[in-house]
PDB file of C-alpha atoms and ligand atoms in Angstrom:
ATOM      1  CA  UNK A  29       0.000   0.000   0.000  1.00 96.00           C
ATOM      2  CA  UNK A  30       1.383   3.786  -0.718  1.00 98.00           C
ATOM      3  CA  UNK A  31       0.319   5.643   2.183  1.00 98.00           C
ATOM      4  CA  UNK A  32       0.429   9.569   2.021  1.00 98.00           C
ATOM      5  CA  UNK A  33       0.632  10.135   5.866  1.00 98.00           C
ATOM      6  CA  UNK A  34      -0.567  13.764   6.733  1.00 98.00           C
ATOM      7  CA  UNK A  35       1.610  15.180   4.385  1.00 98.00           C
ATOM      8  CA  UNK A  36       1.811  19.009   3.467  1.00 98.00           C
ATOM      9  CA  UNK A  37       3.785  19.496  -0.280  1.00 97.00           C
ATOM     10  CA  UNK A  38       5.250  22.877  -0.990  1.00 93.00           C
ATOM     11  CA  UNK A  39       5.966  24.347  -4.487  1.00 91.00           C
ATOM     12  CA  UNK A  40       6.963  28.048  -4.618  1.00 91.00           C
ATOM     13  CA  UNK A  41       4.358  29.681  -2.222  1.00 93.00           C
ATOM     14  CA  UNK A  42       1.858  27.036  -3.381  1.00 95.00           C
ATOM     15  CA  UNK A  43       0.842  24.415  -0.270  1.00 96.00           C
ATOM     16  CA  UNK A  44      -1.031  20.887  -1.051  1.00 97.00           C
ATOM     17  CA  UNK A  45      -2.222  18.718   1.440  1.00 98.00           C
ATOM     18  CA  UNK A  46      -2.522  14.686   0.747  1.00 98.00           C
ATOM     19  CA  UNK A  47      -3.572  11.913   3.572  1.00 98.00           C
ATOM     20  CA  UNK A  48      -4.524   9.213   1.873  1.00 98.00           C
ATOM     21  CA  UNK A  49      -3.505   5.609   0.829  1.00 98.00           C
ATOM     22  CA  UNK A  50      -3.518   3.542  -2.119  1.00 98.00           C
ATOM     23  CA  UNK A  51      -3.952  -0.497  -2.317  1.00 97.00           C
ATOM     24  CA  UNK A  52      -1.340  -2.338  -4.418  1.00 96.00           C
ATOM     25  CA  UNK A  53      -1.987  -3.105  -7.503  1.00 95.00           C
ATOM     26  CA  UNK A  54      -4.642  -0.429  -7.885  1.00 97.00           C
ATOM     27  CA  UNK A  55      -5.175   1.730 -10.937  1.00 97.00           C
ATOM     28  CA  UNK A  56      -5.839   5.253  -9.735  1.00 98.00           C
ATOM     29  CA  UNK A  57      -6.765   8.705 -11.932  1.00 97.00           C
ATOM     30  CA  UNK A  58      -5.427  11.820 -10.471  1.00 97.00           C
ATOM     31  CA  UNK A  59      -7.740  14.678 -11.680  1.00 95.00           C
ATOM     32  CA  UNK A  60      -8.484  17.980 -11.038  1.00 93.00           C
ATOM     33  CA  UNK A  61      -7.904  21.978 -12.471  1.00 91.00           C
ATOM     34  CA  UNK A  62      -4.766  23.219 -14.258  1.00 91.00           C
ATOM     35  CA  UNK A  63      -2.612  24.332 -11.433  1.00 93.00           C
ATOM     36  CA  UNK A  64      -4.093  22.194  -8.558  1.00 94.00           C
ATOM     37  CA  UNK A  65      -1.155  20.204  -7.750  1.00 96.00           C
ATOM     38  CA  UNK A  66      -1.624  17.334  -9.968  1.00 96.00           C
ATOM     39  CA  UNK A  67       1.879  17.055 -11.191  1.00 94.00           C
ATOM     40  CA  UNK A  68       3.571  18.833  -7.938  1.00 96.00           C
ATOM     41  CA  UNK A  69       1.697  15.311  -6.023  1.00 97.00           C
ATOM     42  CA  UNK A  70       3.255  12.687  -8.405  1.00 96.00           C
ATOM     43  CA  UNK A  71       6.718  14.844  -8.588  1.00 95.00           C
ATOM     44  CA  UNK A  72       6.834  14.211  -4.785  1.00 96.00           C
ATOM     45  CA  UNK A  73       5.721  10.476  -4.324  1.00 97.00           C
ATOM     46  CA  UNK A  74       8.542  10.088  -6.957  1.00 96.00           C
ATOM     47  CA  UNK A  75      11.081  11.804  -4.715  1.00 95.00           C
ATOM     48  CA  UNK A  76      11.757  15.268  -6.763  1.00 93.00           C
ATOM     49  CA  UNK A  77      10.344  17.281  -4.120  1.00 93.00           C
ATOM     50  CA  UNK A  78      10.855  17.321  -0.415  1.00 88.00           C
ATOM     51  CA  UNK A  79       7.884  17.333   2.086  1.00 95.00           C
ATOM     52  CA  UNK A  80       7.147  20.367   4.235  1.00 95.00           C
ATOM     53  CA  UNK A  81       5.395  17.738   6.787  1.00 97.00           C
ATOM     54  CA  UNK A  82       3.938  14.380   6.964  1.00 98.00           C
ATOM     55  CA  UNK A  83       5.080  10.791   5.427  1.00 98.00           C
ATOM     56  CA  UNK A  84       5.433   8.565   2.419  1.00 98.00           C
ATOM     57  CA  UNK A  85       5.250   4.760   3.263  1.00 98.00           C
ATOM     58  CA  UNK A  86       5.204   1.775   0.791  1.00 97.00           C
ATOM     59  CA  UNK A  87       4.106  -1.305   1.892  1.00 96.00           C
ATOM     60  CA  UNK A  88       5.362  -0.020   5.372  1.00 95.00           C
ATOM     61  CA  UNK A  89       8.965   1.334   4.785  1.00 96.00           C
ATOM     62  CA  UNK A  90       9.250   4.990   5.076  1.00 97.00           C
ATOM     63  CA  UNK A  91      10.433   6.356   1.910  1.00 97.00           C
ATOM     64  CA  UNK A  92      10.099  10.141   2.919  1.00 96.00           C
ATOM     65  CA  UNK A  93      13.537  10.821   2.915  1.00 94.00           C
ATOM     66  CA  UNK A  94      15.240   8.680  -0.094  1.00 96.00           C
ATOM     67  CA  UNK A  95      16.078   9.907  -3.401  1.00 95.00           C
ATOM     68  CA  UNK A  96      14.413   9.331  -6.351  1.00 92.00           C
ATOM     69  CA  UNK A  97      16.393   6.492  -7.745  1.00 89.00           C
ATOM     70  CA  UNK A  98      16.164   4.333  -4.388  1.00 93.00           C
ATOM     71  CA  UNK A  99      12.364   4.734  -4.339  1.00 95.00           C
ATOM     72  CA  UNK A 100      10.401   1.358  -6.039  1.00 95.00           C
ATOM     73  CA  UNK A 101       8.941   3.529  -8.607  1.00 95.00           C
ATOM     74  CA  UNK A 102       9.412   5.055 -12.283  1.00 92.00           C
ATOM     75  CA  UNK A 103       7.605   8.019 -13.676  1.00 91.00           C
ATOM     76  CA  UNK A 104       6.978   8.678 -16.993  1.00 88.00           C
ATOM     77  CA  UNK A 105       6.820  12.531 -18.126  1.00 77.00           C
ATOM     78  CA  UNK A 106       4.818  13.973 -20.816  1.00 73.00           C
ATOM     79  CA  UNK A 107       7.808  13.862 -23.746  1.00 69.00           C
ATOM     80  CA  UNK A 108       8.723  10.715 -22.710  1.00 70.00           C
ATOM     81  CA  UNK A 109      12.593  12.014 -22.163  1.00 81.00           C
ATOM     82  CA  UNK A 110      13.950   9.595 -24.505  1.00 92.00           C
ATOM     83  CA  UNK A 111      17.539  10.660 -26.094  1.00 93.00           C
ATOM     84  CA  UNK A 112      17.746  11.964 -29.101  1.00 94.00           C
ATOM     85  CA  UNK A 113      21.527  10.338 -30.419  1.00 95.00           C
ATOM     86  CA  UNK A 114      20.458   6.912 -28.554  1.00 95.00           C
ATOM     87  CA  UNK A 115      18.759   3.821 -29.979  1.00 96.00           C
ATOM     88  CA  UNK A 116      15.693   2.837 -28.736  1.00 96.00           C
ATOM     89  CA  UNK A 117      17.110  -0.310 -27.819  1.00 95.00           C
ATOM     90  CA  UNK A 118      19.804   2.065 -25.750  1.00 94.00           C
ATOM     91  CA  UNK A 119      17.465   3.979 -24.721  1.00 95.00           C
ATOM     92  CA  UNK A 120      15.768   0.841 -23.125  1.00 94.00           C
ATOM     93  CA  UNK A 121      19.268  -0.092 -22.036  1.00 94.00           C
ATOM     94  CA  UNK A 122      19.123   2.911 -19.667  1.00 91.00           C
ATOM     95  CA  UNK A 123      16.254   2.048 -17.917  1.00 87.00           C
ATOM     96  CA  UNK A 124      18.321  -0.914 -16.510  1.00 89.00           C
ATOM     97  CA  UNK A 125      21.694   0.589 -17.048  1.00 87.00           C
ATOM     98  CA  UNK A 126      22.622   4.127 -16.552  1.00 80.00           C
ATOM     99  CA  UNK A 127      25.885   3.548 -18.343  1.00 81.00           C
ATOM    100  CA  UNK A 128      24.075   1.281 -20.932  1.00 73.00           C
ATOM    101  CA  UNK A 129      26.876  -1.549 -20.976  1.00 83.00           C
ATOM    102  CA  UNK A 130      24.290  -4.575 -20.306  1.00 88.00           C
ATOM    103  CA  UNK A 131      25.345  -8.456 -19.091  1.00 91.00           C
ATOM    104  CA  UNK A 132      23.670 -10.728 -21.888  1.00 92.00           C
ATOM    105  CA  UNK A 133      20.573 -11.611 -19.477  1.00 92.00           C
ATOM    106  CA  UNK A 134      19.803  -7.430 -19.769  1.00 91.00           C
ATOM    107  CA  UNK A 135      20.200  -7.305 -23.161  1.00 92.00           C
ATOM    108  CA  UNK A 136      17.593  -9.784 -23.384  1.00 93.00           C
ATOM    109  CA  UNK A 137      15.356  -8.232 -21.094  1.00 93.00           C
ATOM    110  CA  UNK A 138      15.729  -5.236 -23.776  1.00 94.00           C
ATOM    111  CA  UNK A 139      14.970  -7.670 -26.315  1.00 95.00           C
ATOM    112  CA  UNK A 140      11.560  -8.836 -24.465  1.00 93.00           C
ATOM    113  CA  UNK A 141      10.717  -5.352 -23.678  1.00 93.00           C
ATOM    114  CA  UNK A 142      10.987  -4.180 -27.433  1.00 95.00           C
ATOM    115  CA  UNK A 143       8.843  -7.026 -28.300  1.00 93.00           C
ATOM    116  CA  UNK A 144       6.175  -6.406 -25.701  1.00 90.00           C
ATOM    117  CA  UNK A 145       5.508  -2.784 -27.590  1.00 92.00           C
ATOM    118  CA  UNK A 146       5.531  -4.132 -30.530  1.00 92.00           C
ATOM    119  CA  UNK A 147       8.993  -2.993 -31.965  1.00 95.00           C
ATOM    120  CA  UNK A 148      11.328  -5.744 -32.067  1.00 94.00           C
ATOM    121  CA  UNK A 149      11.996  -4.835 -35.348  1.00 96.00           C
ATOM    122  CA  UNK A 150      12.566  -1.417 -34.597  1.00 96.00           C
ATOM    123  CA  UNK A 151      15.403  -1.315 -31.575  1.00 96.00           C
ATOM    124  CA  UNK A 152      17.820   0.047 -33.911  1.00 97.00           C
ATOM    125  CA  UNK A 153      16.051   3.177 -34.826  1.00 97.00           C
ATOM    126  CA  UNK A 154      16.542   6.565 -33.008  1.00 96.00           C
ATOM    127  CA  UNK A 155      13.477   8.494 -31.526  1.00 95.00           C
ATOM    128  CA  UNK A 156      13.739  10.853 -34.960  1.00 95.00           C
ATOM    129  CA  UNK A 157      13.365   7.539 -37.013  1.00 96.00           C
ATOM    130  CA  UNK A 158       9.891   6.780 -34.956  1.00 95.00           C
ATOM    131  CA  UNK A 159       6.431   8.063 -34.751  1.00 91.00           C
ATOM    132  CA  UNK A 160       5.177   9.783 -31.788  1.00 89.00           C
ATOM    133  CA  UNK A 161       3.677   6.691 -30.995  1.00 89.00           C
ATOM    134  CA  UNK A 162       6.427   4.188 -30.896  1.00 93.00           C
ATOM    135  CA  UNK A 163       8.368   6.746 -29.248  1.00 93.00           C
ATOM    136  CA  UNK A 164       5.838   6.572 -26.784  1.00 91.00           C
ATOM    137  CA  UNK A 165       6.335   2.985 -26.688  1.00 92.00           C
ATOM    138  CA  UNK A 166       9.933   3.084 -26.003  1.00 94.00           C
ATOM    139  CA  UNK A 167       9.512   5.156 -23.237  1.00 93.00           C
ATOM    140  CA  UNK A 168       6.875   2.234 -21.925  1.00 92.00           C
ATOM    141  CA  UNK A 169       9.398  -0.435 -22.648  1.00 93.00           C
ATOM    142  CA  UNK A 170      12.406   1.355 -20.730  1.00 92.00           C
ATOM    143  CA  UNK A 171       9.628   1.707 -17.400  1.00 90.00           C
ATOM    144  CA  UNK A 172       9.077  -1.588 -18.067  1.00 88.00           C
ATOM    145  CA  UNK A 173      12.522  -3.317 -17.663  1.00 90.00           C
ATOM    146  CA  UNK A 174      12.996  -1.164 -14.729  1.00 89.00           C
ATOM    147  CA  UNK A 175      10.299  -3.973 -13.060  1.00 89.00           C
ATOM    148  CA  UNK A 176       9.460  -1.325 -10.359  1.00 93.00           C
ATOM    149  CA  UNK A 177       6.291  -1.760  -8.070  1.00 95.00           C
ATOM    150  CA  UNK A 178       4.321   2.080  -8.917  1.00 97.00           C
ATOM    151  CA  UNK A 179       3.943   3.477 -12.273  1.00 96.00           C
ATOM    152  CA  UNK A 180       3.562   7.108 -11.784  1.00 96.00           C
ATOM    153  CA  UNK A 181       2.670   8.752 -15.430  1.00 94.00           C
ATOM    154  CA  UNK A 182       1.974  12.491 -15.744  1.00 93.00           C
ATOM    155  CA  UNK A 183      -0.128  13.108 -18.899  1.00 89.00           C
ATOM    156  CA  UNK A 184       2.640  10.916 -20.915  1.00 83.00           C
ATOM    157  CA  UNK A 185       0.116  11.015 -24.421  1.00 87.00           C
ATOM    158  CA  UNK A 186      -1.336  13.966 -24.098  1.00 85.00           C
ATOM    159  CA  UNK A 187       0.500  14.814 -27.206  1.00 83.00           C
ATOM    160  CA  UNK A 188      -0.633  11.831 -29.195  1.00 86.00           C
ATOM    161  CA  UNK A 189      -4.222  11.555 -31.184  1.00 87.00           C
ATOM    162  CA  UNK A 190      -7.017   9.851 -29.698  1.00 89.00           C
ATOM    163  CA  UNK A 191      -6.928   6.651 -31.299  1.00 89.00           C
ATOM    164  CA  UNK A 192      -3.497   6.442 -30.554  1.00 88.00           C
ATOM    165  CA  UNK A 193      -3.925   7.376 -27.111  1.00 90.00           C
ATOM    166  CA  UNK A 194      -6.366   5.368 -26.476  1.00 92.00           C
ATOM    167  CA  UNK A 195      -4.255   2.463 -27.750  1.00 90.00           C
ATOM    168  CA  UNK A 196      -1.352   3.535 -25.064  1.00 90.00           C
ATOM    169  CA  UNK A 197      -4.040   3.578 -22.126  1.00 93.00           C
ATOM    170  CA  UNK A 198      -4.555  -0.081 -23.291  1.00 93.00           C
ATOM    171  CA  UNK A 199      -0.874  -0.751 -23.598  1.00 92.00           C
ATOM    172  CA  UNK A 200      -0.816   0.472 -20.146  1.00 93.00           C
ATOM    173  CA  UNK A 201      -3.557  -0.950 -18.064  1.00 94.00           C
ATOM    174  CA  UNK A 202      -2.387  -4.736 -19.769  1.00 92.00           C
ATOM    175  CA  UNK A 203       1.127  -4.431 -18.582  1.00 91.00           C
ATOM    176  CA  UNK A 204       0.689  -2.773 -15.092  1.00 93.00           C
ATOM    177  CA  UNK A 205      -2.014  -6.211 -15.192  1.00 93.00           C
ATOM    178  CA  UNK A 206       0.668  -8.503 -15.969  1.00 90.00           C
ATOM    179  CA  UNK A 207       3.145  -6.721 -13.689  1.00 90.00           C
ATOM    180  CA  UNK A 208       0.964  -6.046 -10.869  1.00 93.00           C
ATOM    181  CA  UNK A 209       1.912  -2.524 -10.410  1.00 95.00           C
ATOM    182  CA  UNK A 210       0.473   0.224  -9.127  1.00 97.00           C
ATOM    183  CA  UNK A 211      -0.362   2.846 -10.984  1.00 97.00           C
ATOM    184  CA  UNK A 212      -1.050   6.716 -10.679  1.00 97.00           C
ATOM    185  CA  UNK A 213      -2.098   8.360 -13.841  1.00 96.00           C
ATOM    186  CA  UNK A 214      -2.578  12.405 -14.002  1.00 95.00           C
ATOM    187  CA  UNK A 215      -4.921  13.356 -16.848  1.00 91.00           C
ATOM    188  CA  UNK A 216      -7.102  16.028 -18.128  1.00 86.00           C
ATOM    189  CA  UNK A 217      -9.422  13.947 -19.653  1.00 88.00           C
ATOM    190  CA  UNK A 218     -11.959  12.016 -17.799  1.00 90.00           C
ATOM    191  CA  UNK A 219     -11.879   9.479 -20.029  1.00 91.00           C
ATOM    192  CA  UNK A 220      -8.620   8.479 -19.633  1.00 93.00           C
ATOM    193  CA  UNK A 221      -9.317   7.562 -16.381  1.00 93.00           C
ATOM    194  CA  UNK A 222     -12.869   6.292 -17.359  1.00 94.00           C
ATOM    195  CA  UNK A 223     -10.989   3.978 -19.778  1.00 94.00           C
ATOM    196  CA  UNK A 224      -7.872   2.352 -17.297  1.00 95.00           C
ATOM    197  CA  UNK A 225      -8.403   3.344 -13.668  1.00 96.00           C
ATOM    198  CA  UNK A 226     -10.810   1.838 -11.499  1.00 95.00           C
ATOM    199  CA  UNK A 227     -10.531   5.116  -8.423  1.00 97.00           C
ATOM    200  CA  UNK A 228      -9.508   8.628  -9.020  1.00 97.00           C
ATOM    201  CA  UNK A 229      -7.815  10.972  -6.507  1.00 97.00           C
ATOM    202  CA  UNK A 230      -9.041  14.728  -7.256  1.00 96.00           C
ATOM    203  CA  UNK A 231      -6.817  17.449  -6.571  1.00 96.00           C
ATOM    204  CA  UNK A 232      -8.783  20.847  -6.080  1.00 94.00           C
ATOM    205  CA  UNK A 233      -9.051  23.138  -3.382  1.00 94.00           C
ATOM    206  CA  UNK A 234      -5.019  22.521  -2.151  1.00 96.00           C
ATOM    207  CA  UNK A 235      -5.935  19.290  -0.978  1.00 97.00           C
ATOM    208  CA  UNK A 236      -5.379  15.822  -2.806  1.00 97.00           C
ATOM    209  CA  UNK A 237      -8.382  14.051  -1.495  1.00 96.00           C
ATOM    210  CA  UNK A 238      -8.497   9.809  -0.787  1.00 97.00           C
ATOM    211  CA  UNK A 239      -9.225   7.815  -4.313  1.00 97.00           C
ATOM    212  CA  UNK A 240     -13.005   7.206  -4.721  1.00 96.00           C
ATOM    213  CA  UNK A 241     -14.569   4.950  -7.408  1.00 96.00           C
ATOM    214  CA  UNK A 242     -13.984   6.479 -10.696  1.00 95.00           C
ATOM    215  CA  UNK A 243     -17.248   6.095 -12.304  1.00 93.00           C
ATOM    216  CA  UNK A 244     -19.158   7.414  -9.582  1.00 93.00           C
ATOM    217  CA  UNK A 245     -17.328  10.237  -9.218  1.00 92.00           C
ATOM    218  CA  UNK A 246     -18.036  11.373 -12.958  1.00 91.00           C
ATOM    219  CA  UNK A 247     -21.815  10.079 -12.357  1.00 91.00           C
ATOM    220  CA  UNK A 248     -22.597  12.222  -9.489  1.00 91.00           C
ATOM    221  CA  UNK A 249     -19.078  14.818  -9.361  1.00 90.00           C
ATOM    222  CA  UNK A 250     -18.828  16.948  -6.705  1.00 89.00           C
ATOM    223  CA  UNK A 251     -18.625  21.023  -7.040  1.00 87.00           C
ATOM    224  CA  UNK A 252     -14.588  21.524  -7.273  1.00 84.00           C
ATOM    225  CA  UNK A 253     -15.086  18.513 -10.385  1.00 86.00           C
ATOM    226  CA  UNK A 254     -18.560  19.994 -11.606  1.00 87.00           C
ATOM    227  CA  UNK A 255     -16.730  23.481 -11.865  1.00 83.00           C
ATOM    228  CA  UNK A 256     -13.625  21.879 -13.784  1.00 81.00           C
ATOM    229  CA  UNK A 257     -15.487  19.990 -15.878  1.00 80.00           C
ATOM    230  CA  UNK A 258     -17.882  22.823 -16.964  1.00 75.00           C
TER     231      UNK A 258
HETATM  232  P1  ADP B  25      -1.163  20.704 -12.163  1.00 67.08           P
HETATM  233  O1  ADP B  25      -0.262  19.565 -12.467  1.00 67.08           O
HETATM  234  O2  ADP B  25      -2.409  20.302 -11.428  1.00 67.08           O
HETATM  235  O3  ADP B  25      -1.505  21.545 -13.373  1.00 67.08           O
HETATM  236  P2  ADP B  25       1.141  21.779 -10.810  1.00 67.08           P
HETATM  237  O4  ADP B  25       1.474  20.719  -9.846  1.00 67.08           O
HETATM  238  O5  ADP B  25       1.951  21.861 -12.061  1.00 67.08           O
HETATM  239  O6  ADP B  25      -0.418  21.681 -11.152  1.00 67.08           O
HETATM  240  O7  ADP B  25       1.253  23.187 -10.101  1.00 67.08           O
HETATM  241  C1  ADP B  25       0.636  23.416  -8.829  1.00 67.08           C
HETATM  242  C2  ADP B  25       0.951  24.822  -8.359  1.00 67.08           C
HETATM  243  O8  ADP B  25       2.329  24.888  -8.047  1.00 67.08           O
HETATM  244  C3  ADP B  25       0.694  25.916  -9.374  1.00 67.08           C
HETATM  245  O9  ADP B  25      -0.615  26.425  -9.293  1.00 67.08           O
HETATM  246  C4  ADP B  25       1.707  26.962  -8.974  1.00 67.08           C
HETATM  247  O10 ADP B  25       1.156  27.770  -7.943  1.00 67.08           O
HETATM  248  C5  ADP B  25       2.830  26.170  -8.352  1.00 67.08           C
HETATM  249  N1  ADP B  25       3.972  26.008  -9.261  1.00 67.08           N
HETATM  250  C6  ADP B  25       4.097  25.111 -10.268  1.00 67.08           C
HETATM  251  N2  ADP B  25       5.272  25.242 -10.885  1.00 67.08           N
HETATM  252  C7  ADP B  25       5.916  26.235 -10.242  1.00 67.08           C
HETATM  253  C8  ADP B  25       7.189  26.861 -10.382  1.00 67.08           C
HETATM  254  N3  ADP B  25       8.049  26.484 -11.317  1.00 67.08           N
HETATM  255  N4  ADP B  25       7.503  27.859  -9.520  1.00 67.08           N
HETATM  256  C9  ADP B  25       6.636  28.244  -8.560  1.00 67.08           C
HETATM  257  N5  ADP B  25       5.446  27.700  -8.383  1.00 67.08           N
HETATM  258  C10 ADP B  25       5.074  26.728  -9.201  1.00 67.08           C
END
């Protein structure tokens, strides 16, 4: 379980309050107004931003004060952050290997991974050499061989068309299934989370409130929602 133990985020003057906990294995929206706090609430599960008060536990061990790389998780930004003069296949690499020289058992973890999106054939070519979508697909591949136990994604194809997007959300929800990870999505669009989430945690009002069931919430939404959602 991630547990978000009284815990008051700063970012500039701005001030967000979570308490709240998550099962593992769940698949959880985080929604709410540009501005609210969506990303500043993932950026500090992940590690890239120090509490002002409270704790972050998962599954029990206290992970409020390590850095990002030492936490069980990967986050995937909107661009993906692949590089440019890498492979995708080194890109992948890096996910594993931050100085990309892999044993032969990684390589063919990079291997599986490239199959699993769909791109064996395509580990050679740099991002420029893709579409937006199998870029998109890299970046999935390189979370993926990281095998950590939360998924945090921040609006990572909000740049794609729908279909395609759609298509990603799939990609998604089968391998955090397969995986049994937990994941925390941010999106605009309440059918993102309609489509691959099962609870949503809405961020409004400077607080980041306890995941409720997703469909009811966009059934019967509640002002701060109503208001965003116009
Ligand atoms: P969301 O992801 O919901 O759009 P953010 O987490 O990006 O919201 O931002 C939350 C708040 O944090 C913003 O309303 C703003 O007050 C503050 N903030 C965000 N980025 C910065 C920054 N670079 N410097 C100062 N304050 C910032």
């Amino acid at each position: 379980m991630l547990k978000l133990d009284k815990c008051t985020i700063a970012n500039g003057d701005f001030l967000l309050n979570a308490d709240f906990e998550i099962e593992t294995g769940a698949r959880v929206a985080v929604i709410g107004p540009s501005g609210a706090g969506k990303s500043t609430l993932l950026e500090t599960i992940a590690g890239f931003r120090d509490l002002k008060a409270g704790q972050i536990y998962w599954n029990g061990k206290d992970l409020t004060t390590l850095p990002p790389g030492k936490r069980p998780l990967a986050m995937l930004f909107q661009d993906g952050n692949l590089f440019p003069h890498l492979t995708a296949a080194q890109n992948i690499a890096l996910g594993l290997r931050p100085n990309g020289r892999l044993s032969t058992d990684e390589m063919e973890m990079v291997r599986s991974a490239l199959q699993r999106v769909d791109l064996l054939d395509m580990g050679a070519r740099k991002p420029a050499e893709l579409s937006g979508g199998q870029q998109s697909r890299v970046a999935l591949a390189r979370i993926l061989v990281q095998r950590r136990e939360v998924l945090l994604l921040d609006e990572p194809f909000a740049a794609l068309g729908p279909a395609l997007k759609a298509e990603m959300l799939d990609l998604v929800a089968d391998l955090v299934a397969e995986t049994k990870t937990t994941l925390l999505m941010v999106s605009h669009d309440p059918q993102d989370a309609l489509r691959i989430t099962r609870q949503t945690v809405l961020v409004a009002d400077q607080i980041a409130q306890a995941p409720v069931a997703t469909a009811q919430l966009f059934e019967n939404p509640p002002p701060s929602l109503r208001d965003y959602l116009g």
